[in-house]
mmCIF file of N, CA and C in Angstrom:
data_model
loop_
_atom_site.group_PDB
_atom_site.id
_atom_site.type_symbol
_atom_site.label_atom_id
_atom_site.label_comp_id
_atom_site.label_asym_id
_atom_site.label_seq_id
_atom_site.Cartn_x
_atom_site.Cartn_y
_atom_site.Cartn_z
ATOM 1 N N PHE A 1 -11.909 4.702 -1.498
ATOM 2 C CA PHE A 1 -12.194 3.272 -1.943
ATOM 3 C C PHE A 1 -10.917 2.719 -2.516
ATOM 4 N N VAL A 2 -10.892 1.407 -2.363
ATOM 5 C CA VAL A 2 -9.886 0.657 -2.980
ATOM 6 C C VAL A 2 -10.423 -0.140 -4.205
ATOM 7 N N LEU A 3 -9.840 -0.021 -5.305
ATOM 8 C CA LEU A 3 -10.237 -0.739 -6.566
ATOM 9 C C LEU A 3 -9.444 -2.033 -6.703
ATOM 10 N N ALA A 4 -10.011 -3.130 -6.689
ATOM 11 C CA ALA A 4 -9.457 -4.548 -6.658
ATOM 12 C C ALA A 4 -9.547 -5.057 -8.151
ATOM 13 N N LEU A 5 -8.437 -5.331 -8.860
ATOM 14 C CA LEU A 5 -8.490 -5.879 -10.162
ATOM 15 C C LEU A 5 -8.033 -7.407 -10.087
ATOM 16 N N ARG A 6 -8.947 -8.119 -9.844
ATOM 17 C CA ARG A 6 -8.630 -9.595 -9.668
ATOM 18 C C ARG A 6 -9.316 -10.315 -10.930
ATOM 19 N N GLU A 7 -10.292 -11.023 -10.553
ATOM 20 C CA GLU A 7 -11.082 -11.706 -11.567
ATOM 21 C C GLU A 7 -12.308 -11.062 -12.050
ATOM 22 N N GLY A 8 -11.978 -9.744 -12.225
ATOM 23 C CA GLY A 8 -12.986 -8.729 -12.532
ATOM 24 C C GLY A 8 -12.799 -7.464 -11.867
ATOM 25 N N LEU A 9 -13.678 -6.674 -11.870
ATOM 26 C CA LEU A 9 -13.580 -5.399 -11.313
ATOM 27 C C LEU A 9 -14.479 -5.191 -10.015
ATOM 28 N N SER A 10 -13.880 -4.897 -8.849
ATOM 29 C CA SER A 10 -14.798 -4.668 -7.727
ATOM 30 C C SER A 10 -14.145 -3.693 -6.867
ATOM 31 N N LEU A 11 -15.196 -2.871 -6.177
ATOM 32 C CA LEU A 11 -14.920 -1.948 -5.239
ATOM 33 C C LEU A 11 -15.002 -2.447 -3.776
ATOM 34 N N GLN A 12 -13.985 -2.021 -2.973
ATOM 35 C CA GLN A 12 -13.975 -2.466 -1.510
ATOM 36 C C GLN A 12 -13.721 -1.089 -0.773
ATOM 37 N N GLU A 13 -14.472 -0.925 0.207
ATOM 38 C CA GLU A 13 -14.325 0.324 1.116
ATOM 39 C C GLU A 13 -13.420 -0.201 2.238
ATOM 40 N N VAL A 14 -12.337 0.579 2.535
ATOM 41 C CA VAL A 14 -11.468 0.219 3.649
ATOM 42 C C VAL A 14 -11.286 1.536 4.551
ATOM 43 N N PRO A 15 -10.991 1.382 5.859
ATOM 44 C CA PRO A 15 -10.787 2.450 6.750
ATOM 45 C C PRO A 15 -9.691 3.236 6.266
ATOM 46 N N LEU A 16 -9.887 4.485 6.096
ATOM 47 C CA LEU A 16 -8.764 5.432 5.598
ATOM 48 C C LEU A 16 -7.579 5.458 6.473
ATOM 49 N N GLU A 17 -7.703 5.512 7.720
ATOM 50 C CA GLU A 17 -6.659 5.527 8.720
ATOM 51 C C GLU A 17 -5.774 4.412 8.707
ATOM 52 N N GLU A 18 -6.503 3.178 8.650
ATOM 53 C CA GLU A 18 -5.667 1.923 8.498
ATOM 54 C C GLU A 18 -4.819 1.797 7.104
ATOM 55 N N ALA A 19 -5.613 2.139 6.114
ATOM 56 C CA ALA A 19 -4.956 2.283 4.755
ATOM 57 C C ALA A 19 -3.751 3.142 4.695
ATOM 58 N N ALA A 20 -3.871 4.356 5.359
ATOM 59 C CA ALA A 20 -2.838 5.315 5.380
ATOM 60 C C ALA A 20 -1.594 4.706 6.173
ATOM 61 N N GLN A 21 -1.853 4.052 7.356
ATOM 62 C CA GLN A 21 -0.819 3.360 8.102
ATOM 63 C C GLN A 21 -0.112 2.274 7.292
ATOM 64 N N ALA A 22 -0.832 1.564 6.669
ATOM 65 C CA ALA A 22 -0.272 0.373 5.865
ATOM 66 C C ALA A 22 0.542 0.986 4.702
ATOM 67 N N PHE A 23 0.122 2.039 4.014
ATOM 68 C CA PHE A 23 0.976 2.715 2.991
ATOM 69 C C PHE A 23 2.152 3.162 3.418
ATOM 70 N N LEU A 24 2.111 3.866 4.639
ATOM 71 C CA LEU A 24 3.290 4.473 5.188
ATOM 72 C C LEU A 24 4.284 3.448 5.692
ATOM 73 N N GLY A 25 3.810 2.417 6.188
ATOM 74 C CA GLY A 25 4.798 1.159 6.541
ATOM 75 C C GLY A 25 5.424 0.599 5.395
ATOM 76 N N LEU A 26 4.649 0.496 4.221
ATOM 77 C CA LEU A 26 5.289 -0.104 2.995
ATOM 78 C C LEU A 26 6.195 0.875 2.277
ATOM 79 N N LEU A 27 5.996 2.096 2.467
ATOM 80 C CA LEU A 27 6.885 3.172 1.973
ATOM 81 C C LEU A 27 8.138 3.166 2.691
ATOM 82 N N ALA A 28 8.059 2.913 4.134
ATOM 83 C CA ALA A 28 9.330 2.854 4.839
ATOM 84 C C ALA A 28 10.179 1.627 4.502
ATOM 85 N N VAL A 29 9.433 0.473 4.227
ATOM 86 C CA VAL A 29 10.227 -0.666 3.750
ATOM 87 C C VAL A 29 10.871 -0.490 2.343
ATOM 88 N N HIS A 30 10.138 0.149 1.510
ATOM 89 C CA HIS A 30 10.605 0.497 0.153
ATOM 90 C C HIS A 30 11.992 1.363 0.233
ATOM 91 N N ARG A 31 11.859 2.322 1.109
ATOM 92 C CA ARG A 31 12.920 3.251 1.327
ATOM 93 C C ARG A 31 14.201 2.582 1.859
ATOM 94 N N PHE A 32 13.787 1.729 2.762
ATOM 95 C CA PHE A 32 14.994 0.910 3.603
ATOM 96 C C PHE A 32 15.612 0.020 2.378
ATOM 97 N N LEU A 33 14.821 -0.680 1.710
ATOM 98 C CA LEU A 33 15.423 -1.559 0.783
ATOM 99 C C LEU A 33 16.215 -0.763 -0.422
ATOM 100 N N GLU A 34 15.712 0.408 -0.761
ATOM 101 C CA GLU A 34 16.394 1.317 -1.703
ATOM 102 C C GLU A 34 17.729 1.761 -1.245
ATOM 103 N N GLY A 35 17.620 2.049 0.092
ATOM 104 C CA GLY A 35 18.980 2.434 0.741
ATOM 105 C C GLY A 35 19.925 1.308 0.794
ATOM 106 N N LEU A 36 19.601 0.062 0.852
ATOM 107 C CA LEU A 36 20.519 -1.099 0.934
ATOM 108 C C LEU A 36 21.162 -1.210 -0.515
ATOM 109 N N LYS A 37 20.429 -0.819 -1.511
ATOM 110 C CA LYS A 37 21.041 -0.911 -2.911
ATOM 111 C C LYS A 37 22.152 0.044 -2.990
ATOM 112 N N GLY A 38 22.090 1.141 -2.382
ATOM 113 C CA GLY A 38 23.133 2.307 -2.584
ATOM 114 C C GLY A 38 24.403 1.929 -1.634
ATOM 115 N N SER A 39 24.260 0.859 -0.799
ATOM 116 C CA SER A 39 25.432 0.552 0.104
ATOM 117 C C SER A 39 26.500 -0.235 -0.623
#
C-alpha cells in the first residue's frame, strides 16, 4: 500500500511491479545526479 499524506490521511493500493519499476527509475536518476555533483 501507498500512504498518501495530502489533505488528510488516505490509503491507495498500487500495483507492486509498477511501483518497483518507478522506484528503481527514480533511484537511477538520483544516482546519476549525485554522480554529477562529484564531477
